[in-house]
Short mmCIF file of C-alpha atoms in Angstrom, two decimals:
data_model
loop_
_atom_site.label_atom_id
_atom_site.label_comp_id
_atom_site.label_asym_id
_atom_site.label_seq_id
_atom_site.Cartn_x
_atom_site.Cartn_y
_atom_site.Cartn_z
CA MET B 1 118.81 90.49 31.85
CA LYS B 2 118.31 94.06 30.53
CA ILE B 3 118.76 94.76 26.72
CA VAL B 4 118.39 98.10 25.10
CA ALA B 5 116.28 98.04 22.01
CA GLN B 6 116.25 101.39 19.66
CA VAL B 7 114.11 102.51 16.98
CA LYS B 8 113.66 105.06 14.57
CA LEU B 9 110.82 107.38 14.37
CA LEU B 10 109.46 108.69 11.17
CA PRO B 11 107.24 111.87 11.49
CA ALA B 12 105.01 112.03 8.57
CA SER B 13 105.11 115.68 8.46
CA ALA B 14 106.76 118.90 10.09
CA TYR B 15 103.93 119.40 12.28
CA ASP B 16 104.62 116.21 14.38
CA SER B 17 108.29 116.75 14.44
CA ASP B 18 107.78 119.79 15.57
CA ALA B 19 105.27 118.57 18.63
CA LEU B 20 108.15 115.74 19.52
CA ALA B 21 110.14 118.66 20.08
CA ALA B 22 108.09 120.67 21.70
CA THR B 23 106.82 117.84 24.09
CA LEU B 24 110.58 117.26 25.03
CA ARG B 25 111.04 120.55 25.54
CA ALA B 26 108.32 120.92 27.78
CA CYS B 27 109.00 118.03 29.44
CA ASN B 28 112.30 118.89 30.10
CA ARG B 29 111.72 122.85 31.50
CA ALA B 30 109.26 121.22 33.98
CA ALA B 31 111.68 118.45 35.04
CA ASN B 32 114.11 121.75 35.81
CA HIS B 33 111.69 123.54 37.98
CA ALA B 34 111.01 120.12 39.37
CA SER B 35 114.46 119.61 40.08
CA GLU B 36 115.06 123.22 41.84
CA VAL B 37 111.91 122.64 44.61
CA ALA B 38 113.75 118.90 45.26
CA PHE B 39 117.07 120.88 45.62
CA ALA B 40 116.03 123.97 47.65
CA LYS B 41 113.50 121.69 50.18
CA ASP B 42 115.47 118.58 49.70
CA LEU B 43 112.20 116.42 48.38
CA LYS B 44 113.89 113.79 46.58
CA ARG B 45 111.43 110.86 47.26
CA ARG B 46 108.87 110.64 44.15
CA ASN B 47 105.69 110.92 46.79
CA VAL B 48 106.97 113.66 48.75
CA LEU B 49 107.98 115.71 45.60
CA GLN B 50 104.87 115.20 43.06
CA ASP B 51 102.58 116.35 46.20
CA ALA B 52 104.43 119.58 46.11
CA VAL B 53 105.31 120.12 42.57
CA TYR B 54 102.27 118.04 40.62
CA HIS B 55 99.65 120.49 39.92
CA ARG B 56 102.27 123.37 39.17
CA VAL B 57 103.91 121.48 36.10
CA LYS B 58 100.75 120.50 34.84
CA ALA B 59 99.28 124.24 34.54
CA ASP B 60 102.38 125.82 33.93
CA PHE B 61 104.25 123.86 31.19
CA ASP B 62 100.77 122.32 29.53
CA LEU B 63 101.40 118.55 30.28
CA GLY B 64 99.07 115.96 30.97
CA ALA B 65 98.54 113.99 34.09
CA GLN B 66 100.26 111.09 32.93
CA ALA B 67 103.34 113.17 31.81
CA ALA B 68 103.44 115.25 34.75
CA VAL B 69 104.15 111.85 36.46
CA ARG B 70 106.96 110.50 34.39
CA VAL B 71 108.53 113.98 34.51
CA VAL B 72 108.75 113.75 38.81
CA LYS B 73 109.84 110.27 38.52
CA LYS B 74 112.59 111.59 36.13
CA VAL B 75 114.04 114.29 38.42
CA CYS B 76 113.82 111.72 41.33
CA ASP B 77 115.94 109.00 39.20
CA ALA B 78 118.33 111.21 38.47
CA TYR B 79 118.95 112.44 42.37
CA ALA B 80 119.32 108.83 43.17
CA THR B 81 121.61 108.30 40.92
CA LEU B 82 123.63 111.18 41.62
CA LYS B 83 123.68 109.57 45.33
CA GLY B 84 125.00 106.46 43.98
CA ASN B 85 127.53 108.01 41.73
CA ILE B 86 128.54 109.85 44.53
CA LYS B 87 129.01 106.92 47.20
CA ALA B 88 131.06 105.32 44.51
CA GLY B 89 133.17 107.83 44.35
CA ASN B 90 132.50 107.74 39.68
CA LEU B 91 132.85 111.03 39.38
CA GLY B 92 136.31 111.01 37.64
CA PRO B 93 139.74 111.92 38.65
CA GLU B 94 138.91 115.46 40.04
CA ARG B 95 136.61 113.46 42.33
CA SER B 96 136.25 115.74 45.30
CA LYS B 97 136.09 119.14 43.66
CA ARG B 98 133.24 117.36 41.25
CA ARG B 99 131.56 116.41 44.45
CA THR B 100 131.08 119.78 45.21
CA ARG B 101 129.50 121.55 42.41
CA ALA B 102 127.30 118.10 42.03
CA GLU B 103 126.00 118.89 45.67
CA SER B 104 126.19 122.40 45.17
CA LYS B 105 123.29 123.01 42.91
CA PRO B 106 120.43 121.38 41.32
CA ILE B 107 120.37 118.76 38.47
CA VAL B 108 119.89 120.83 35.21
CA PHE B 109 117.96 119.05 31.87
CA ARG B 110 118.79 119.94 28.70
CA GLU B 111 115.55 120.81 26.42
CA ASP B 112 116.23 118.12 24.22
CA ALA B 113 117.14 115.29 27.45
CA ALA B 114 115.23 112.26 26.82
CA GLN B 115 111.52 111.22 28.26
CA PRO B 116 110.24 109.01 29.29
CA PHE B 117 106.54 107.47 28.12
CA ASP B 118 104.77 104.84 29.98
CA ASP B 119 101.77 102.38 28.31
CA ARG B 120 99.30 104.88 29.03
CA ILE B 121 100.99 107.82 26.96
CA LEU B 122 102.92 105.63 24.39
CA THR B 123 101.26 102.83 22.34
CA TRP B 124 103.23 100.55 19.94
CA ASN B 125 101.74 98.66 17.40
CA LEU B 126 104.47 96.10 16.19
CA ASP B 127 102.82 94.34 13.13
CA ARG B 128 102.36 98.04 11.34
CA ARG B 129 105.59 99.58 12.67
CA THR B 130 103.69 102.49 14.52
CA VAL B 131 103.37 103.93 17.62
CA SER B 132 100.66 106.30 19.13
CA ILE B 133 102.71 108.88 21.78
CA TRP B 134 101.54 111.77 23.85
CA THR B 135 102.42 115.49 22.86
CA VAL B 136 101.84 118.80 23.69
CA ALA B 137 99.87 119.21 20.48
CA GLY B 138 97.86 115.97 21.18
CA ARG B 139 97.67 112.83 20.27
CA LEU B 140 99.68 111.49 17.34
CA LYS B 141 98.92 108.18 15.92
CA GLY B 142 100.14 105.95 13.35
CA ILE B 143 103.89 107.34 13.53
CA PRO B 144 105.68 105.07 11.65
CA PHE B 145 108.96 103.38 13.23
CA VAL B 146 111.96 101.36 11.36
CA CYS B 147 114.01 98.73 13.01
CA SER B 148 116.01 95.27 12.12
CA GLU B 149 113.82 91.90 12.33
CA GLN B 150 115.83 91.14 15.78
CA THR B 151 114.83 94.87 17.48
CA VAL B 152 111.35 94.01 16.69
CA LYS B 153 111.42 90.53 18.34
CA LEU B 154 112.89 91.95 21.40
CA LEU B 155 110.00 94.61 21.56
CA ALA B 156 107.13 91.80 21.69
CA SER B 157 108.89 91.05 24.89
CA ARG B 158 108.94 94.82 26.42
CA ARG B 159 107.25 95.94 29.41
CA GLY B 160 107.36 99.80 31.41
CA GLU B 161 108.48 102.80 29.81
CA SER B 162 110.29 103.79 26.72
CA ASP B 163 112.35 107.09 26.34
CA LEU B 164 112.26 109.72 23.46
CA VAL B 165 115.02 110.87 22.30
CA MET B 166 115.79 113.93 19.97
CA ARG B 167 119.29 113.46 18.35
CA ASP B 168 120.42 115.95 15.52
CA GLY B 169 117.12 116.65 14.29
CA MET B 170 116.07 113.04 13.95
CA PHE B 171 113.98 110.67 16.60
CA PHE B 172 114.30 107.95 18.38
CA LEU B 173 112.18 105.62 20.69
CA ILE B 174 114.62 103.41 23.42
CA ALA B 175 112.84 100.67 25.35
CA THR B 176 114.75 98.14 28.05
CA ILE B 177 113.56 94.37 27.52
CA ASP B 178 114.46 92.17 30.05
CA VAL B 179 115.72 88.72 28.41
CA PRO B 180 115.95 85.46 29.85
CA GLU B 181 119.84 84.87 30.80
CA PRO B 182 121.08 81.46 30.31
CA GLU B 183 123.11 79.24 33.25
CA VAL B 184 127.54 79.89 32.27
CA TYR B 185 128.34 76.24 31.44
CA GLU B 186 131.35 75.28 32.69
CA PRO B 187 134.51 76.57 30.04
CA ASP B 188 136.67 73.93 29.07
CA GLY B 189 139.76 76.66 28.27
CA PHE B 190 140.04 80.22 28.30
CA LEU B 191 140.06 82.25 24.86
CA GLY B 192 142.22 85.12 26.06
CA VAL B 193 141.88 88.17 24.51
CA ASP B 194 144.69 91.14 24.36
CA LEU B 195 143.57 94.65 23.44
CA GLY B 196 145.46 97.20 22.04
CA ILE B 197 145.57 100.27 19.68
CA VAL B 198 147.66 98.64 16.99
CA ASN B 199 145.68 95.27 16.82
CA ILE B 200 142.78 96.28 18.28
CA ALA B 201 142.07 92.59 19.56
CA THR B 202 144.68 89.14 19.71
CA THR B 203 143.07 85.93 20.43
CA SER B 204 145.54 83.66 21.81
CA ASP B 205 144.18 81.30 19.25
CA GLY B 206 146.19 83.44 17.21
CA GLN B 207 143.38 85.62 15.29
CA ILE B 208 144.73 89.48 15.03
CA MET B 209 142.12 91.92 14.22
CA ALA B 210 143.99 94.82 12.97
CA GLY B 211 142.80 98.37 13.95
CA ARG B 212 144.81 100.00 10.93
CA THR B 213 141.56 100.64 9.11
CA LEU B 214 139.92 102.27 12.25
CA ASN B 215 142.85 104.12 13.26
CA ARG B 216 143.37 105.66 9.45
CA TYR B 217 139.48 106.72 9.73
CA ARG B 218 140.01 108.14 12.96
CA LYS B 219 143.14 110.04 11.66
CA HIS B 220 140.79 111.36 8.90
CA HIS B 221 137.88 112.26 11.03
CA ARG B 222 140.69 114.03 13.24
CA ASP B 223 142.03 116.44 10.41
CA LEU B 224 138.70 117.03 8.90
CA ARG B 225 137.50 118.22 12.01
CA THR B 226 140.67 120.51 12.78
CA LYS B 227 140.15 121.81 8.90
CA LEU B 228 136.90 123.03 8.87
CA GLN B 229 136.98 124.35 12.46
CA LYS B 230 139.92 126.42 11.33
CA LYS B 231 137.59 127.94 8.66
CA ARG B 232 134.64 128.91 11.30
CA THR B 233 132.17 129.41 8.11
CA LYS B 234 128.64 128.67 8.29
CA SER B 235 129.20 125.79 6.03
CA ALA B 236 131.81 124.63 8.12
CA LYS B 237 129.87 124.74 10.73
CA ARG B 238 127.05 122.71 9.35
CA VAL B 239 129.32 120.06 7.94
CA LEU B 240 130.52 119.42 11.55
CA LYS B 241 127.51 119.18 12.63
CA ARG B 242 126.58 116.34 10.44
CA VAL B 243 129.63 114.54 11.06
CA ARG B 244 129.92 114.93 14.60
CA ARG B 245 128.86 111.14 15.82
CA ARG B 246 129.89 109.76 12.51
CA GLU B 247 133.80 108.41 13.91
CA ALA B 248 131.42 107.10 17.10
CA ARG B 249 128.76 105.41 15.66
CA HIS B 250 132.17 103.39 12.70
CA ALA B 251 133.94 102.58 15.74
CA ALA B 252 131.03 101.45 17.53
CA ASN B 253 129.76 99.36 14.55
CA THR B 254 133.49 98.01 14.79
CA ASN B 255 133.61 96.91 18.18
CA HIS B 256 130.19 94.81 18.16
CA ILE B 257 131.66 93.01 15.27
CA ILE B 258 134.62 91.98 17.21
CA ALA B 259 133.29 91.33 20.28
CA LYS B 260 130.45 89.18 18.23
CA GLN B 261 133.43 87.39 16.33
CA LEU B 262 134.50 86.84 20.22
CA VAL B 263 131.48 85.01 21.81
CA THR B 264 131.00 82.84 19.22
CA THR B 265 134.48 81.32 18.98
CA ALA B 266 134.37 80.79 22.68
CA GLU B 267 130.91 79.43 23.04
CA ARG B 268 131.89 77.36 19.47
CA THR B 269 134.79 75.50 21.52
CA SER B 270 132.94 75.38 24.97
CA ARG B 271 135.54 77.98 26.40
CA GLY B 272 135.23 81.01 28.59
CA ILE B 273 136.44 84.43 27.76
CA ALA B 274 139.56 86.06 29.20
CA LEU B 275 140.03 89.69 29.19
CA GLU B 276 142.25 92.58 30.71
CA ASP B 277 140.96 95.10 33.15
CA LEU B 278 142.09 97.83 32.00
CA SER B 279 140.14 99.93 34.33
CA GLY B 280 142.05 103.02 34.79
CA ILE B 281 144.14 102.56 32.01
CA ARG B 282 144.35 105.84 30.69
CA GLN B 283 145.61 107.74 33.53
CA ARG B 284 148.14 104.88 34.29
CA VAL B 285 149.58 104.82 30.91
CA THR B 286 151.96 107.25 29.69
CA ALA B 287 151.81 108.47 25.94
CA LYS B 288 153.99 110.73 23.58
CA LYS B 289 152.28 113.37 22.28
CA ASP B 290 151.68 112.03 19.12
CA GLN B 291 150.11 108.57 20.30
CA ARG B 292 148.06 110.64 22.89
CA ALA B 293 144.89 111.16 21.06
CA ARG B 294 144.87 107.27 19.80
CA LEU B 295 145.15 106.40 23.09
CA HIS B 296 142.28 108.64 24.38
CA SER B 297 139.79 108.09 21.22
CA TRP B 298 139.72 104.35 21.58
CA ALA B 299 137.14 102.58 23.64
CA PHE B 300 138.46 99.74 25.27
CA ALA B 301 135.81 100.48 27.99
CA GLN B 302 132.88 99.92 25.12
CA LEU B 303 134.45 96.44 24.12
CA GLY B 304 134.50 95.06 26.88
CA SER B 305 130.99 95.82 27.69
CA PHE B 306 130.03 94.42 24.18
CA VAL B 307 132.04 91.36 24.93
CA GLU B 308 130.26 90.88 28.73
CA TYR B 309 126.81 91.77 27.71
CA LYS B 310 126.97 89.49 24.18
CA ALA B 311 128.56 86.91 26.41
CA ARG B 312 126.25 86.57 28.88
CA ARG B 313 123.49 86.14 26.36
CA ALA B 314 125.40 83.47 25.60
CA GLY B 315 126.11 81.77 28.48
CA VAL B 316 129.78 82.48 28.22
CA PRO B 317 131.92 82.22 31.20
CA VAL B 318 133.93 85.96 30.99
CA VAL B 319 137.13 87.04 33.52
CA HIS B 320 138.91 89.49 33.81
CA VAL B 321 142.47 89.24 35.27
CA ASP B 322 145.45 91.51 35.62
CA PRO B 323 146.94 93.13 33.36
CA ARG B 324 150.52 93.64 34.29
CA ASN B 325 153.43 91.89 32.79
CA THR B 326 151.20 90.50 30.23
CA SER B 327 153.62 91.56 27.23
CA ARG B 328 156.92 90.54 29.43
CA GLN B 329 155.96 87.30 30.14
CA CYS B 330 156.68 84.16 28.22
CA SER B 331 153.90 82.10 27.91
CA GLU B 332 155.59 78.81 26.95
CA CYS B 333 158.33 79.24 30.76
CA TRP B 334 157.10 82.01 32.32
CA HIS B 335 160.17 83.65 32.09
CA THR B 336 159.61 87.71 32.20
CA HIS B 337 161.68 90.94 31.06
CA ARG B 338 161.04 93.86 30.04
CA THR B 339 163.55 92.93 26.74
CA ASN B 340 161.63 90.18 25.78
CA ARG B 341 158.94 92.67 24.28
CA VAL B 342 161.72 93.33 21.41
CA ASP B 343 159.41 96.18 19.63
CA GLN B 344 155.01 96.14 19.12
CA ALA B 345 154.82 93.47 16.91
CA ARG B 346 158.14 90.80 18.15
CA PHE B 347 158.10 88.45 21.21
CA VAL B 348 161.78 87.04 21.65
CA CYS B 349 161.80 85.43 25.29
CA ARG B 350 165.40 85.53 26.76
CA SER B 351 165.32 82.49 28.51
CA CYS B 352 163.78 79.85 26.04
CA GLY B 353 164.10 81.85 22.80
CA ILE B 354 160.66 81.48 21.09
CA VAL B 355 159.70 83.81 19.31
CA LEU B 356 155.80 85.25 19.17
CA HIS B 357 154.09 87.83 17.73
CA ALA B 358 153.82 90.18 20.87
CA ASP B 359 149.98 90.05 20.79
CA HIS B 360 149.48 86.63 20.55
CA ASN B 361 151.81 86.21 23.60
CA GLY B 362 150.30 88.42 25.40
CA SER B 363 146.64 86.56 24.82
CA ARG B 364 147.95 83.38 25.65
CA ASN B 365 149.06 84.76 29.11
CA ILE B 366 145.82 86.02 29.71
CA ALA B 367 144.00 82.96 28.78
CA HIS B 368 146.47 81.08 31.64
CA ARG B 369 145.50 83.80 33.88
CA GLY B 370 141.86 83.40 32.97
CA GLU B 371 142.05 79.74 33.66
CA ALA B 372 143.87 80.22 37.07
CA VAL B 373 141.65 82.70 38.01
CA TRP B 374 138.26 80.16 37.29
CA GLN B 375 139.99 77.48 39.15
CA ARG B 376 140.45 79.59 41.96
CA GLY B 377 136.75 80.18 41.98
CA ALA B 378 136.45 83.89 42.28
CA VAL B 379 134.23 84.15 38.85
CA ASN B 380 131.84 85.53 40.15
CA ARG B 381 133.47 88.78 41.99
CA PRO B 382 133.54 91.84 39.48
CA ARG B 383 136.95 92.76 38.17
CA THR B 384 138.81 90.11 39.30
CA SER B 385 142.68 89.98 38.77
CA ALA B 386 145.30 86.98 39.00
CA SER B 387 148.90 87.29 39.57
#
């Protein structure tokens, strides 16, 4: 499986920072030129497009030979990805309009968009924690980087390209590493996970990971953004720029912690993990006005993807089940009725009388459905659901 490793570059001087920024600008301007040629002449294959634009890209944008080759490949990869998304229908709810717009004009790259570097123009020195990288101002040697010890171990098996990224004036290198994927073991039952907003995740073991702190944090940042946007001063805009990704980073870190806890629990008890298939949840659910911000800002898909990739690294099986009526069905007698869910936190079965925390009851239903999916041998099908 593929794992993404990120390191932060620490340029020693303003000259080095300016050289890296100028390199990104030059590469992306060259990519826009190549994209226009590819669109106008329908040259989407790498070798054909490279023959058409290679010399012009080198001469007009002051790029080296290998950098020009990487630019052409980036353009071809972008068109291939766009074509794949159009075929798969992954362009959002307004598919027909977005498809028409996407096919009617060339792809445009931002001036600070990521640029791939291969081993000819980027050299890693993991012992010294430095890199040597080609720029339009010459090769910069001994640029230090910082990362965790775990990331260094991953980088030792790195192969192929790494992307140079500029974010908020800082530079990062992002590498994709192939790591061995263990065999998925035969689970002894399933750990059901009910995802929500009030409680981010509740397991069938009864563990509740409350979302109160995160929801308060999100509300604080929403109020802060509203206040700063009303001011419209230069200082307010600087603060907005500084904090714009802080909430997303905090939420991602929270999701990483929760996903790790879930996978560790399942691995320790030799169980699999059963998740709800929440694809399209934002389109299906109707929320009140004061609840819409919380619904649309919570990263359901992100937490699910974190659980899946961490589970794959540990060999823990993961299945997805149909979420319908998991909050209304009794996990003891299977009686299903909308009045069973008394309120957000309480479930009282109208048939057998059992009283449970509503999210705990839902997670137990998810665990039962996960076992049914596994027993039917449907685990290898993507987004499998159980009735």
